[in-house]
Amino acid sequence: MLQFLKKLLGKKTQQDKGGSIPKPEHPFYPVPLELGQKTEMLGQLIGHSDDTIFRRLRLGQTNITVIAVYVDGLVNLGEQNESIFKPLMLFDNENKKKTAAPKQNYELIKNNLISVGEITEHTEMWEAALRVLSGDTVILLEGIEKVLTVKTRDLPQRALEDPKRETAVRGPQVGFTELMRTNMALVRRQLKHPSLRFEVLRGGFYTNTDVAIGYLQGVVNPKIVQEVRQRLQSIMRTDGILESGNIEGLIEDSPHSPFPQIEHTERPDKAVAHLLEGKVIIITDNSPFVLTVPTLFLQFIQASDDYYERYFFGSFIRLVRIPALLIALFLPSVYVALITYHQEMIPFTLILALDVAREGVPFPALVEALLMETVFEFLREAGIRLPMQIGQAVSIVGAIILGQAAIQANLVSPAMVIVVALTGISSFLLPAFNTAIALRVLRFGIILLAATLGLLGILIAAMVIFTHLVSLRSFGVPYMSPLAPLNLSALKDILLRPPLWARDKRPSIFRPQDDRRQEPGLKPRPGS
Amino acid sequence: MAPVKISSWQATALLATTILSTAVLFPPMLLAQEAGRDAWIAFAIGTAAGLLLALLVAGLSSLYPGMHLLQIGEAALGPFAGKLLGAAYLFFFIIFAAIVVEEFSSFISTAFMPLTPPEFLNIIISLLGFYAAYLGLEVIARVGEAVFLSIVFFLLLFLLLMMPQLDLTLLLPVLEDGLASPLRGSFIFMVWSGQIFLLGMIYPYLARPQQAFKIGAASLLVVGFFLVSGSISLQSLFGHPLVSRLVFPLLSYVRLISIAEFLERLEALLILIWVAGVYVKIAFLFYVTALSMQQVFGLGDHRPLLLPLAALVAVLSIQLFENTGQAMLFLKNPWPVFAAFFSAGGPLLLYLVTFFKTLFKMNSRQY
């Protein structure tokens, strides 16, 4: 026993003690009374890794032993020194060397000595072990069945930056970061109301990632919150949550659908807007992307600065995005179908122009379209993976030189290049990247159908896609609402952007507990 | 899982789409052959007859809350005769679905894709119908409402765009040969307006069953509006004998639309809404057929039945007619009687049986 303790305190043990890894529904590890047993248990739970430090010290001049356990590198050493080690070691009371009851010592340390805001008591060792691994310091004392956790974590994090993916012309220019607490703070900063609630869970068997559910109590429908909680149970049983995308994959309704059923955002203001609509947000540690549920398909044509610009412009831009969505999905296939089967449908002068352009192109329209679309995908992927400076070069080489050369070499017709470019631009018009991916993948299938069945093939594809979309649900809410099932008042709010003073109700689709957004009659009346 | 419920608006849109999708295509020619200039009167009469049927079906269903037509059959006639009636309905639904599939492929191959083998079209649309029916009534209803809105929008557009070229004097003289020929024509249209009896099959899934008659009436009125106004515009555009000689008068009508020499060839839009409408109709019919099969054979789930059913319908639709002309003849002559037997006869029989049963019970209670 003593040997073992010595080894522990010498913090030199390399091999694992052979204990099995605690399961997610781990056995209960009650904190033992004796200091030695505590150290042993905590050591086993943490695993004897080289970066864990067991610091043994004395409380002031007394001979009471205190052990501080922490992981090197995750801890803010200066603060730890200032607020734990110094007060404990320099503790100086009148009746020196006199040992008080362990309980009193414990209370003394907890209440008077450690000068840190967040301090937690644990009667269960597993929780304490996880805290140590998150960068906190655990204080072990003899003779009491409790341990103290002091928040000393100083996790490596980058500074707040503007959102990389969702840039906005107008609106807050700060994005979420990798640290859950920072993200929660960013939300809280915009929503200073007691109704904002966070519940923190832990997901991932090995990663033990913190996951926070946030919602507005009294606004959100409690059934949705309950559903989210219940589905998040599954993330505890997987081995790792590296990104909110992992959670998305585990809790969405239809995993086989190409369409994303959960929206993610990098913008705190967007997350807050979702909370105000009666949705639930899921913040994942290590991920700057916050999930919001339930999600509607038409939400993906919305961007947050629609609400910050004048409402005319917001409505207009939304109406523009809908044809863009259709173009991104259907334009190449319509071109292929028209050129291949339905030449009679193209106006005469246009078909003349197209035909002259296609003269000398050796491929049928289908091959041409697939070729160009594939090249476009190559360029896009190359541009994403390369560093910014080289990425620009790739797009210049790809778009200008390759496109121009392909036309001059008569490999593709200029019309096809226009079609593909237009399709690409339209897909960039959609604020949501993950929807654009779905459209890109589906586009290839539709081109093939168009080349075999003509316009009928496109129609069939459209019908199947639409049927699939209306059959989806996101956390109990039909994905295509408010379009189907039709909900006119909510549709107005989604297709257009009504002026703020006219939005008196929250969208009824999410069945909010409190559907009043504001007092009616907020329309500005100057001079009154 | 929550029980399947569809709202009144969804039911209206679904029924209207079901009737309208094929009704805009075939009846204008068939009725023009029978009723000549007065085809629009025949449409109006047919719609009115449909309203009566909707009243009957809604009345019957309200006597048996939570039951669809075949379940009512078993409740009213007893298990044996009820099953027999159900089997007859099942047969009817299968034929019905096959006819709609055939109508689809004959239209597409005549008007649009003459080189594609029609068998292929039959199979494709059957598979599509299977897919939507497999996803359930709620999904069909949701597709239905979107399709209904686009049908209404485009049909209104077609009607409005052609307004300047109409010559209403071509409708005169009204009722030249008396009421007989419009009445004969209206019998043909009753095949379509009689399809409102499908209301009896979705009655248990209505969120507000007390609105059943309103649902039926609203969908019939929409259908009636478009057919009467469509038939008036066709007559006043083409004139009497021509309409009856065009195979698909509406298609020819839409082909004539030309605005600013730019907005032309709108028949692509017509085909679009038509295919979408027929898709909803076939999916709905598949669903109803599977539902009847489940009822007749007392099965637990109807979904495994759908794929074999789709295969059966596809084959049947290929075998049913030799060509479009034969299909037209069939639609004109035996089919109205056959369809009337099921769409109106069945509900009427059940209503009478129920009526006499309650009468008998009341009488026996008195003694």
CSV table of C-alpha atoms in Angstrom, one decimal, chain A residues 341-342 344-347 449 452-457 459-460 463-473 478-479 483-486, chain B residues 9-10 104 108 112-113 116 120-121 124 128 131-132 135 138-139 142-143 145-147 149 262 264-265 267-268 271-272 275-276 279:
chain,number,residue,atom,x,y,z
A,341,TYR,CA,-34.8,15.9,-76.7
A,342,HIS,CA,-36.9,19.1,-76.8
A,344,GLU,CA,-38.7,22.4,-80.4
A,345,MET,CA,-39.3,24.1,-77.1
A,346,ILE,CA,-36.4,26.5,-77.4
A,347,PRO,CA,-37.2,29.7,-79.3
A,449,LEU,CA,-32.3,11.3,-65.6
A,452,THR,CA,-32.5,9.5,-70.5
A,453,LEU,CA,-36.0,10.8,-70.0
A,454,GLY,CA,-35.8,14.4,-71.0
A,455,LEU,CA,-38.0,16.9,-69.2
A,456,LEU,CA,-40.1,14.0,-67.9
A,457,GLY,CA,-37.0,12.7,-66.1
A,459,LEU,CA,-40.1,16.1,-63.4
A,460,ILE,CA,-39.8,12.7,-61.9
A,463,MET,CA,-41.4,14.8,-57.6
A,464,VAL,CA,-39.3,12.3,-55.8
A,465,ILE,CA,-37.2,15.0,-54.2
A,466,PHE,CA,-40.2,16.9,-53.2
A,467,THR,CA,-42.0,13.8,-51.8
A,468,HIS,CA,-38.8,13.0,-49.9
A,469,LEU,CA,-38.6,16.5,-48.5
A,470,VAL,CA,-42.2,16.5,-47.3
A,471,SER,CA,-41.8,13.1,-45.7
A,472,LEU,CA,-38.9,14.4,-43.5
A,473,ARG,CA,-39.3,15.7,-40.0
A,478,PRO,CA,-42.5,18.7,-40.7
A,479,TYR,CA,-39.4,19.7,-42.6
A,483,LEU,CA,-45.1,25.1,-47.3
A,484,ALA,CA,-46.5,21.6,-46.9
A,485,PRO,CA,-48.4,21.4,-44.5
A,486,LEU,CA,-49.4,24.9,-45.5
B,9,TRP,CA,-57.5,22.0,-46.3
B,10,GLN,CA,-55.2,19.0,-47.1
B,104,PHE,CA,-50.7,8.9,-68.0
B,108,ILE,CA,-47.2,11.4,-72.3
B,112,PHE,CA,-44.8,14.5,-75.5
B,113,MET,CA,-42.5,11.6,-75.9
B,116,THR,CA,-40.3,6.3,-75.5
B,120,PHE,CA,-41.6,2.2,-69.5
B,121,LEU,CA,-43.8,5.1,-68.6
B,124,ILE,CA,-42.0,4.6,-63.9
B,128,LEU,CA,-43.4,6.7,-58.2
B,131,TYR,CA,-42.9,5.5,-53.3
B,132,ALA,CA,-45.3,8.2,-52.2
B,135,LEU,CA,-44.5,7.1,-47.1
B,138,GLU,CA,-49.7,12.4,-44.6
B,139,VAL,CA,-47.0,12.6,-47.2
B,142,ARG,CA,-48.6,17.3,-48.3
B,143,VAL,CA,-47.5,16.7,-51.8
B,145,GLU,CA,-51.4,20.6,-51.3
B,146,ALA,CA,-48.3,21.9,-53.1
B,147,VAL,CA,-49.4,20.3,-56.3
B,149,LEU,CA,-51.7,25.2,-55.4
B,262,PHE,CA,-41.4,35.4,-75.9
B,264,GLU,CA,-44.4,30.6,-75.7
B,265,ARG,CA,-44.6,26.8,-75.5
B,267,GLU,CA,-47.5,23.3,-72.7
B,268,ALA,CA,-44.3,22.3,-70.8
B,271,ILE,CA,-47.4,18.8,-68.7
B,272,LEU,CA,-45.6,19.6,-65.5
B,275,VAL,CA,-47.7,14.9,-64.3
B,276,ALA,CA,-47.6,16.2,-60.8
B,279,TYR,CA,-48.6,11.4,-59.5
